[in-house]
PDB file of C-alpha atoms in Angstrom:
ATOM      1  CA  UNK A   2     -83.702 115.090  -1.367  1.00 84.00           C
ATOM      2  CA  UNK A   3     -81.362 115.125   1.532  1.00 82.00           C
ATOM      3  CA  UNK A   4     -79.349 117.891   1.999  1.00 94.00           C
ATOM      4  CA  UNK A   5     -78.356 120.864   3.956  1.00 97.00           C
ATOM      5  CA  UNK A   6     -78.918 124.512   2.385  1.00 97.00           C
ATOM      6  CA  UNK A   7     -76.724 127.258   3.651  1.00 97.00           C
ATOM      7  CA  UNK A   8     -77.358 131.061   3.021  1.00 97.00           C
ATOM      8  CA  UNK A   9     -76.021 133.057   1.427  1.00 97.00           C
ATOM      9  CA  UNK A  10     -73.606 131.565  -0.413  1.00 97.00           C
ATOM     10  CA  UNK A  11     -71.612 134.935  -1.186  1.00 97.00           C
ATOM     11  CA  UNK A  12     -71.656 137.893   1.008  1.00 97.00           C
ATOM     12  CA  UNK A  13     -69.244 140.602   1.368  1.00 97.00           C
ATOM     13  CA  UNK A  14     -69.866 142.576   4.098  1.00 96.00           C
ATOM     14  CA  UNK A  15     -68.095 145.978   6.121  1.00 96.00           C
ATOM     15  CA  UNK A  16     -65.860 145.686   9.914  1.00 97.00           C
ATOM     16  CA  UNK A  17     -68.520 145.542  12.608  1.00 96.00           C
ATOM     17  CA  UNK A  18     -71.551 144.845  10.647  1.00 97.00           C
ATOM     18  CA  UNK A  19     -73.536 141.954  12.587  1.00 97.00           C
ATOM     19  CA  UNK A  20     -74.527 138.871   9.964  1.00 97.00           C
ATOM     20  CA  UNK A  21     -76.489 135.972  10.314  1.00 98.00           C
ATOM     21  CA  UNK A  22     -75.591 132.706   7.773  1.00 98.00           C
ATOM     22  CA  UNK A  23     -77.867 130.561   8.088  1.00 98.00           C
ATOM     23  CA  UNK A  24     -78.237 126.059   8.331  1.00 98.00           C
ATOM     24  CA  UNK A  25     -80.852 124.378   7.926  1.00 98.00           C
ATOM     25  CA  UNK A  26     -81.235 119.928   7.216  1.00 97.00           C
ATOM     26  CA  UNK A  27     -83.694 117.848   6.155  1.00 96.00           C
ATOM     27  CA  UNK A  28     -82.335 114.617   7.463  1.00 94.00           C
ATOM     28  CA  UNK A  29     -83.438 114.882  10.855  1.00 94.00           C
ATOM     29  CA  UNK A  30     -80.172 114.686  12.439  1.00 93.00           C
ATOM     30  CA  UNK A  31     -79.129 115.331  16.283  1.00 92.00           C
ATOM     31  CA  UNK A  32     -75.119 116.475  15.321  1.00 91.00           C
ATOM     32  CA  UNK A  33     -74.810 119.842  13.488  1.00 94.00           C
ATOM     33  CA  UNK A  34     -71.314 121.753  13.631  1.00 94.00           C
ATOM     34  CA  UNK A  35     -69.912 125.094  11.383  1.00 97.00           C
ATOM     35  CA  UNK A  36     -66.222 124.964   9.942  1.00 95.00           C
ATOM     36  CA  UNK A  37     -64.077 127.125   8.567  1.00 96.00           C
ATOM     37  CA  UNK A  38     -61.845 126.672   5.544  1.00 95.00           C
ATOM     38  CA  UNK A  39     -58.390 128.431   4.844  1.00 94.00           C
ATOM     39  CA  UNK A  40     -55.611 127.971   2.937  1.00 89.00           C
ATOM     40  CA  UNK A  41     -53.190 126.299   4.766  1.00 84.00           C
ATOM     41  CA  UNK A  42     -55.126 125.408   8.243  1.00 87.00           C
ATOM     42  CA  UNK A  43     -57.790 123.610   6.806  1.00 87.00           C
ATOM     43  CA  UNK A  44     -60.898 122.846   8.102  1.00 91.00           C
ATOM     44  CA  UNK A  45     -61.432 124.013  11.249  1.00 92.00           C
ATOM     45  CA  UNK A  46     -64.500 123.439  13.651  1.00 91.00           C
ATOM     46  CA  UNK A  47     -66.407 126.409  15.305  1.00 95.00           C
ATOM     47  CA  UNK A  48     -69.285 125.102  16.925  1.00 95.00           C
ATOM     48  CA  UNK A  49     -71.002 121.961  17.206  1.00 93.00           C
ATOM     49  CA  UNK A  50     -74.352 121.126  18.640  1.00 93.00           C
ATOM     50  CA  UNK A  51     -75.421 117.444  19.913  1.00 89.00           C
ATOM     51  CA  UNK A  52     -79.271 118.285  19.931  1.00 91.00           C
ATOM     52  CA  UNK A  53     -81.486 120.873  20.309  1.00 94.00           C
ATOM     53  CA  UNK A  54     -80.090 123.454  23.060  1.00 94.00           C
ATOM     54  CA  UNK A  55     -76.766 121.976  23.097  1.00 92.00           C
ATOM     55  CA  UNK A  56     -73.851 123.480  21.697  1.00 95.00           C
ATOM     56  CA  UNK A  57     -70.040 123.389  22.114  1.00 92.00           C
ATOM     57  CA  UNK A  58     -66.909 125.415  21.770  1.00 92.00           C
ATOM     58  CA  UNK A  59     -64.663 123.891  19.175  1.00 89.00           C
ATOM     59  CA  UNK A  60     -61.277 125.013  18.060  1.00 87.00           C
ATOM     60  CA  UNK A  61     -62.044 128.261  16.944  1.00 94.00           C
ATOM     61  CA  UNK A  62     -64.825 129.797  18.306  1.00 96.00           C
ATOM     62  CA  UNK A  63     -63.944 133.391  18.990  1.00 97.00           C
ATOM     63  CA  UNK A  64     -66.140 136.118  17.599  1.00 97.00           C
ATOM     64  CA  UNK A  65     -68.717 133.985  16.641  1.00 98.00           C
ATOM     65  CA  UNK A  66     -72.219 132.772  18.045  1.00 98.00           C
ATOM     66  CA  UNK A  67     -74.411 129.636  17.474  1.00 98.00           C
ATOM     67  CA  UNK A  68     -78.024 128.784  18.658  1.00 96.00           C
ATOM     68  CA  UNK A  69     -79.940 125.638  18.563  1.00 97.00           C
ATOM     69  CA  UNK A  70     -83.769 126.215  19.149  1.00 97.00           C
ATOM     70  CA  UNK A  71     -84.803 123.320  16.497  1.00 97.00           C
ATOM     71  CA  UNK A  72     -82.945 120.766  15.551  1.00 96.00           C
ATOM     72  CA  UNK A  73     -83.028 121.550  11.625  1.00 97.00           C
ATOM     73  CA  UNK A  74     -81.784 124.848  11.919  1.00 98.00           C
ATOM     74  CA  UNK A  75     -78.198 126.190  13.352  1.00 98.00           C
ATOM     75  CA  UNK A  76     -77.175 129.459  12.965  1.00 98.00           C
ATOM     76  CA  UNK A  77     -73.691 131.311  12.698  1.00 98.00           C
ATOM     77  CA  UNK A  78     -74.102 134.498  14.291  1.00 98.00           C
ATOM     78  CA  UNK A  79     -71.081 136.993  13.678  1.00 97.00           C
ATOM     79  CA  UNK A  80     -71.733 139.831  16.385  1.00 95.00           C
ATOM     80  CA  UNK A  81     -69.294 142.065  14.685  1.00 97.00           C
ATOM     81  CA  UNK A  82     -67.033 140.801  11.955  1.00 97.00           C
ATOM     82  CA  UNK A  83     -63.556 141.621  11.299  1.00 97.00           C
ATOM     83  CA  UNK A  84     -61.362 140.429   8.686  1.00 97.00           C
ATOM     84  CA  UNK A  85     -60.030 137.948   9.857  1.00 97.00           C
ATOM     85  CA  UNK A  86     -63.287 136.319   9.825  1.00 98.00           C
ATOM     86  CA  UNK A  87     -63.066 136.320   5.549  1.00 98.00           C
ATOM     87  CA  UNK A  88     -63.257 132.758   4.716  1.00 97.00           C
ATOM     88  CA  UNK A  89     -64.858 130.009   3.091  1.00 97.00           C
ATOM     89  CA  UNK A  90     -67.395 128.445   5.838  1.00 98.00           C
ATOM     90  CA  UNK A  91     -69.386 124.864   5.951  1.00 97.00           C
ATOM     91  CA  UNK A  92     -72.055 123.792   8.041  1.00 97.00           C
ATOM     92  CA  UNK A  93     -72.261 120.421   8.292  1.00 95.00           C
ATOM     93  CA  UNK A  94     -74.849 117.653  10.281  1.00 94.00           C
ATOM     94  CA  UNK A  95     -74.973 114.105  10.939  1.00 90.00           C
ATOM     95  CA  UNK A  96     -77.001 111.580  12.788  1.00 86.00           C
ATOM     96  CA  UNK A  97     -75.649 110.910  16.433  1.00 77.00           C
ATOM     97  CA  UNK A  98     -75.727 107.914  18.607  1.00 69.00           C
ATOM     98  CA  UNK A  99     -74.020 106.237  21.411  1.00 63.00           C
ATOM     99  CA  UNK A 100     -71.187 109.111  21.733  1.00 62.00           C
ATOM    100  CA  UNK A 101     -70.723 108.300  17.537  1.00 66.00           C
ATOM    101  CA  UNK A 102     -70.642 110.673  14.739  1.00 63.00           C
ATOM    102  CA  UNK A 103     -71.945 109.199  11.608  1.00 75.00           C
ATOM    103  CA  UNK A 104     -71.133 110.894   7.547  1.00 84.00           C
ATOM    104  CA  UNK A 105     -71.210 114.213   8.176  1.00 87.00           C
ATOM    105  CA  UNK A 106     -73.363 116.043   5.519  1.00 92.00           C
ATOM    106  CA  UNK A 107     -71.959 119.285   4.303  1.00 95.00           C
ATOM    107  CA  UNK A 108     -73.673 122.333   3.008  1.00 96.00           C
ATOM    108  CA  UNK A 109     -72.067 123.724   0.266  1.00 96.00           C
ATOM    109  CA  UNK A 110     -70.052 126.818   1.599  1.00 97.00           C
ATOM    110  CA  UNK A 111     -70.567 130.033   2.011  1.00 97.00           C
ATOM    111  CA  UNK A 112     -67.550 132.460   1.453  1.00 97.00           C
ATOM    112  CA  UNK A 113     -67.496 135.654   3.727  1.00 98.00           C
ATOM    113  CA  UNK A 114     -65.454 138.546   2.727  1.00 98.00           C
ATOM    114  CA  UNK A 115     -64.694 141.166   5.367  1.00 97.00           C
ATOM    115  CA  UNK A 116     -63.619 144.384   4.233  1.00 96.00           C
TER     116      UNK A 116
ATOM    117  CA  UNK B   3     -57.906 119.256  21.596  1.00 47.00           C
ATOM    118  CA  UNK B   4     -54.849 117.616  19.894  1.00 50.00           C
ATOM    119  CA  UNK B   5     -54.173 117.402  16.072  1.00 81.00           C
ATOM    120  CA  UNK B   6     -54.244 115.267  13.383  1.00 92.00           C
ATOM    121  CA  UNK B   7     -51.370 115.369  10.960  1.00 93.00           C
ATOM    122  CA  UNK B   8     -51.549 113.890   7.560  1.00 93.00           C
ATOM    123  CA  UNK B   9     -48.644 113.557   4.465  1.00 85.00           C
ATOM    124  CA  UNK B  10     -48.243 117.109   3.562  1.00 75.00           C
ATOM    125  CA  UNK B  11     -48.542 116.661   0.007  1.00 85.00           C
ATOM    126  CA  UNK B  12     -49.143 117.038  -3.138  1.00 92.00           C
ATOM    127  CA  UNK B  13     -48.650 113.601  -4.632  1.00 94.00           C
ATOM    128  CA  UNK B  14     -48.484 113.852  -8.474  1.00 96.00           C
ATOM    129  CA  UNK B  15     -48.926 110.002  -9.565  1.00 97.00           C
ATOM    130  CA  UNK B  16     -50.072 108.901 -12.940  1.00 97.00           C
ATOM    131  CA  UNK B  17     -52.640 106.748 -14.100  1.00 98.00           C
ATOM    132  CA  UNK B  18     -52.849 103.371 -12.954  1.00 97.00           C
ATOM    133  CA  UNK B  19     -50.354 104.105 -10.088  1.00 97.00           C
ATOM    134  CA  UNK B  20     -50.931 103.255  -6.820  1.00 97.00           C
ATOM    135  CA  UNK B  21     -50.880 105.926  -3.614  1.00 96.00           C
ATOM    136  CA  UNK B  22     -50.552 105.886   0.237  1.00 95.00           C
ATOM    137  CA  UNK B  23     -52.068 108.162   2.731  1.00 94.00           C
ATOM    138  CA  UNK B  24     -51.337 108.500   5.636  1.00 93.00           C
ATOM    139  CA  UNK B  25     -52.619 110.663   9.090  1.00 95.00           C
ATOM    140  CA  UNK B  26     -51.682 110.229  12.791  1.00 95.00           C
ATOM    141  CA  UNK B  27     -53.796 111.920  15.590  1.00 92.00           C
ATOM    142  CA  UNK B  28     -52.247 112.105  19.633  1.00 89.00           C
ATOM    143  CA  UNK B  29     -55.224 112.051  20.894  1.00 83.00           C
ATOM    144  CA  UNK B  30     -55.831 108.112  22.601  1.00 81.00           C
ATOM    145  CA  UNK B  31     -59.631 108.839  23.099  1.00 80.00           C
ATOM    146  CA  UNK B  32     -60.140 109.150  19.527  1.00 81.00           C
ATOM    147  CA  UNK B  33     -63.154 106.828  18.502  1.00 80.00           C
ATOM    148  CA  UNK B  34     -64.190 107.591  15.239  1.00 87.00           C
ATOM    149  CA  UNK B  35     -62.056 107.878  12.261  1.00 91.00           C
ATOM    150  CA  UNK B  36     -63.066 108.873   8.501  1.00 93.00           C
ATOM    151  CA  UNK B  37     -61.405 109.767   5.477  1.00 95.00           C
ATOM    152  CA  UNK B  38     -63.321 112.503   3.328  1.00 95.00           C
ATOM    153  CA  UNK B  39     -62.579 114.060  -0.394  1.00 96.00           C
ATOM    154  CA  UNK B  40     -62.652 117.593  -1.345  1.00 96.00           C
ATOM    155  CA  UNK B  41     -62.881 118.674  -4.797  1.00 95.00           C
ATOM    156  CA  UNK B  42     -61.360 122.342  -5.316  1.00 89.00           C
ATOM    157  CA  UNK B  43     -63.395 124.262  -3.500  1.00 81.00           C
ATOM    158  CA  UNK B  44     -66.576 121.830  -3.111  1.00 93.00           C
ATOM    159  CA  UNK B  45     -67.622 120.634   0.083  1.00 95.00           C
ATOM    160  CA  UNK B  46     -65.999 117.414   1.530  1.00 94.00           C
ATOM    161  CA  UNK B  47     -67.894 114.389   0.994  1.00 94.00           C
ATOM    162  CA  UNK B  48     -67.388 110.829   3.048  1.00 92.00           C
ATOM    163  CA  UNK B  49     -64.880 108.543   1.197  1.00 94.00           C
ATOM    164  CA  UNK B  50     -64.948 105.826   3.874  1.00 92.00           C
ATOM    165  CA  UNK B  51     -65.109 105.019   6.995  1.00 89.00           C
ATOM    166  CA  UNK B  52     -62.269 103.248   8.632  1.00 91.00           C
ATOM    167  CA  UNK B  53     -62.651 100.641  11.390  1.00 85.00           C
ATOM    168  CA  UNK B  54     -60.742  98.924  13.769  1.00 85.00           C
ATOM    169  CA  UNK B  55     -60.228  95.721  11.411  1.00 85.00           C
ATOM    170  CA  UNK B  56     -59.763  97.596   8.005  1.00 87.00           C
ATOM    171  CA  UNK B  57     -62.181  97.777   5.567  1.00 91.00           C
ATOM    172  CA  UNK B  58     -61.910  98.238   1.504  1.00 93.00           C
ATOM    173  CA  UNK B  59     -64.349  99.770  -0.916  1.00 93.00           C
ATOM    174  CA  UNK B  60     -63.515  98.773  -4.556  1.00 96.00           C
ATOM    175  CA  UNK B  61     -59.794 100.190  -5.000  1.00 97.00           C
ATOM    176  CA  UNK B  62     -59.893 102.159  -1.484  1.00 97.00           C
ATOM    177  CA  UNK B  63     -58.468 100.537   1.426  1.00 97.00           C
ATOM    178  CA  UNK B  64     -58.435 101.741   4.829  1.00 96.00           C
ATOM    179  CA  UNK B  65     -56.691 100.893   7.550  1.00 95.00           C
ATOM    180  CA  UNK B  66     -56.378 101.991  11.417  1.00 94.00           C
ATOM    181  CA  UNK B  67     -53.393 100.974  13.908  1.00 93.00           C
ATOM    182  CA  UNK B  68     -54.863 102.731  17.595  1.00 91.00           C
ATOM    183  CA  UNK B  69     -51.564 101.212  19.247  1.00 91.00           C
ATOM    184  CA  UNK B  70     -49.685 103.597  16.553  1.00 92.00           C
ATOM    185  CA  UNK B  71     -52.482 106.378  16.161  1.00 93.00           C
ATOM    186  CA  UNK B  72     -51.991 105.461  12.406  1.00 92.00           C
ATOM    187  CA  UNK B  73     -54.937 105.487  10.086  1.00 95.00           C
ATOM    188  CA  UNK B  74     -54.181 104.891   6.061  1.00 95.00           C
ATOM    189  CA  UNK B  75     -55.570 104.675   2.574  1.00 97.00           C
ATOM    190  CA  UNK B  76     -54.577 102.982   0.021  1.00 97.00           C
ATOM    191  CA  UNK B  77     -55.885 104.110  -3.567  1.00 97.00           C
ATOM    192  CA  UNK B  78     -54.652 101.270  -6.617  1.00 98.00           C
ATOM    193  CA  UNK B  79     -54.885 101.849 -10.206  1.00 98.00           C
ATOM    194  CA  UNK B  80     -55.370 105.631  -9.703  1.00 98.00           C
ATOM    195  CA  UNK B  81     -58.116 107.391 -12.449  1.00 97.00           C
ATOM    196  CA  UNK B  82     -57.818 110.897 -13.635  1.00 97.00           C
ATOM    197  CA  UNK B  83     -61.258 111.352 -11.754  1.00 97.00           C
ATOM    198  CA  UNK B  84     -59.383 110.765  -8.021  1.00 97.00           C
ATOM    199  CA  UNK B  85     -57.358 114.277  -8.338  1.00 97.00           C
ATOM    200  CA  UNK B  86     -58.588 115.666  -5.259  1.00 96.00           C
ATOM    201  CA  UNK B  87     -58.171 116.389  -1.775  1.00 95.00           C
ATOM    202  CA  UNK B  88     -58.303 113.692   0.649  1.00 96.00           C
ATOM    203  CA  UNK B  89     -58.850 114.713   4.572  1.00 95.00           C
ATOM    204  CA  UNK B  90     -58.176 112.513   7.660  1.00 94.00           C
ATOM    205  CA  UNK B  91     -61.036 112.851  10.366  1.00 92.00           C
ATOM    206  CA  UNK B  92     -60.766 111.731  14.200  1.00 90.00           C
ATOM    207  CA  UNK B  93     -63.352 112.253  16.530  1.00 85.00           C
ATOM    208  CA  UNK B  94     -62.148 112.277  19.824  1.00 75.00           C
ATOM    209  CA  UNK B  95     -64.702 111.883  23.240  1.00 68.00           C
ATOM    210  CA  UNK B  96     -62.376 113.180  26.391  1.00 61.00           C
ATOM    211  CA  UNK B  97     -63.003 117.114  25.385  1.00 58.00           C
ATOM    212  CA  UNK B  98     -66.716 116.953  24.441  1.00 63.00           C
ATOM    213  CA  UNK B  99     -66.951 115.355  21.026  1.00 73.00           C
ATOM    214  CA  UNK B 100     -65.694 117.909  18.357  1.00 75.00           C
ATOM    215  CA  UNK B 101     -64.460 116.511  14.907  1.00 81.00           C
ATOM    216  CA  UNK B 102     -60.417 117.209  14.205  1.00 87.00           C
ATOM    217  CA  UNK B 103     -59.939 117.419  10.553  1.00 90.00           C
ATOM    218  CA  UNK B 104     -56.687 117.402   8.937  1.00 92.00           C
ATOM    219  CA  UNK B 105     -55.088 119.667   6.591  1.00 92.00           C
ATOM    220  CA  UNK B 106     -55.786 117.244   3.743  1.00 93.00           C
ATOM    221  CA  UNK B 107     -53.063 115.941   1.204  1.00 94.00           C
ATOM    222  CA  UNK B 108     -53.407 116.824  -2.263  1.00 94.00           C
ATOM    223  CA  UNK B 109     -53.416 113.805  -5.075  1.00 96.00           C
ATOM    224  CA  UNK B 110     -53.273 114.814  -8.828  1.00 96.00           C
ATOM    225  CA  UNK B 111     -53.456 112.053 -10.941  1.00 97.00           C
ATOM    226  CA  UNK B 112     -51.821 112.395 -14.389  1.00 96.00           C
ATOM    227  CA  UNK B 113     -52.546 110.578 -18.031  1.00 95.00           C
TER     228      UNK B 113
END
């Protein structure tokens, strides 16, 4: 079945505490970005990544961190969180040609807590 | 980056009715333009794609103006099973190629 997996899908973690949440698709494709979700701003992107060992800045990317070493997997890496960073977040991939997105494919959520 | 704005919402409409969308961006270098649905607190799914010359998927109907930076959908006889979110998304190429969603408008359809 196609489909991306996101873990965990709860956590509530302390200030400061470095956490991993973790992406991973089956479909194969190049175009894999993270979003965050709150109430009133919406989705809004993080990172993206066109392929394997490219990755992008987009509208929010402050205190987080992203790698791309295989092209299933892409990583949100919070260094040390703060709570601000409590939300509900969404990785998300898609195939990628000829400067295109295609459907983007969305995990289903993980929500962070920060306390 | 620039934005994309949609209808701020909520529409309450009831059954049968039928309900407009609509979502400018400002950016001119936009390219690619969707229109996903959220359920409460689901992950967005693809509704449609919209391209240049319209297209229409059983009782959705979308439509893009790039003169206005206008994209719409149209949504006739309205079910119960449409209450959702619906979100406006641009892709735009002239600041690498990062997805702008919009803050979604809110349809609740009624019996």
């Amino acid at each position: 079945e196609a489909q991306v997996t996101q873990n965990p899908r709860y956590l509530i973690t302390v200030t400061g505490k470095k956490l991993t949440v973790t992406c991973s698709q089956n479909m194969n494709h190049e175009y894999m970005s993270w979003y965050r979700q709150d109430p009133g701003l919406g989705l809004r992107q993080i990172y993206y990544s066109m392929n394997v060992e490219v990755t992008d800045k987009g509208d929010v990317p402050e205190g987080y961190k992203v790698s791309r070493k295989e092209k299933r997997n892409f990583p949100l890496i919070l260094e040390s969180p703060s709570p601000n960073q409590t939300s509900l977040y969404f990785c998300a991939s898609s195939l990628w040609a000829a400067g295109n997105s295609y459907e983007q494919y969305f995990g289903p959520g993980t929500r962070l807590t920060v306390t | 980056r620039k934005e994309v704005e949609q209808d701020p919402g909520p529409f309450n409409v009831p059954e049968g009715a039928t309900v407009a969308f609509n979502c400018t961006y400002s950016n001119s270098a936009s390219q690619s333009f969707f229109w996903y649905r959220q359920d409460c607190r689901k992950e967005p799914k693809l509704l449609m794609s919209v391209y240049s010359s319209g297209n229409e998927d059983g009782r959705f109907t979308a439509q893009l103006n790039r003169a206005s930076q206008y994209i719409s959908l149209l949504i006739r006889d309205s079910k119960l099973s449409d209450s959702a979110t619906y979100l406006c998304v641009v892709l735009a190429s002239n600041s690498g190629y990062a997805l702008n969603f919009g803050k979604g408008t809110s349809l609740l359809v009624t019996p």
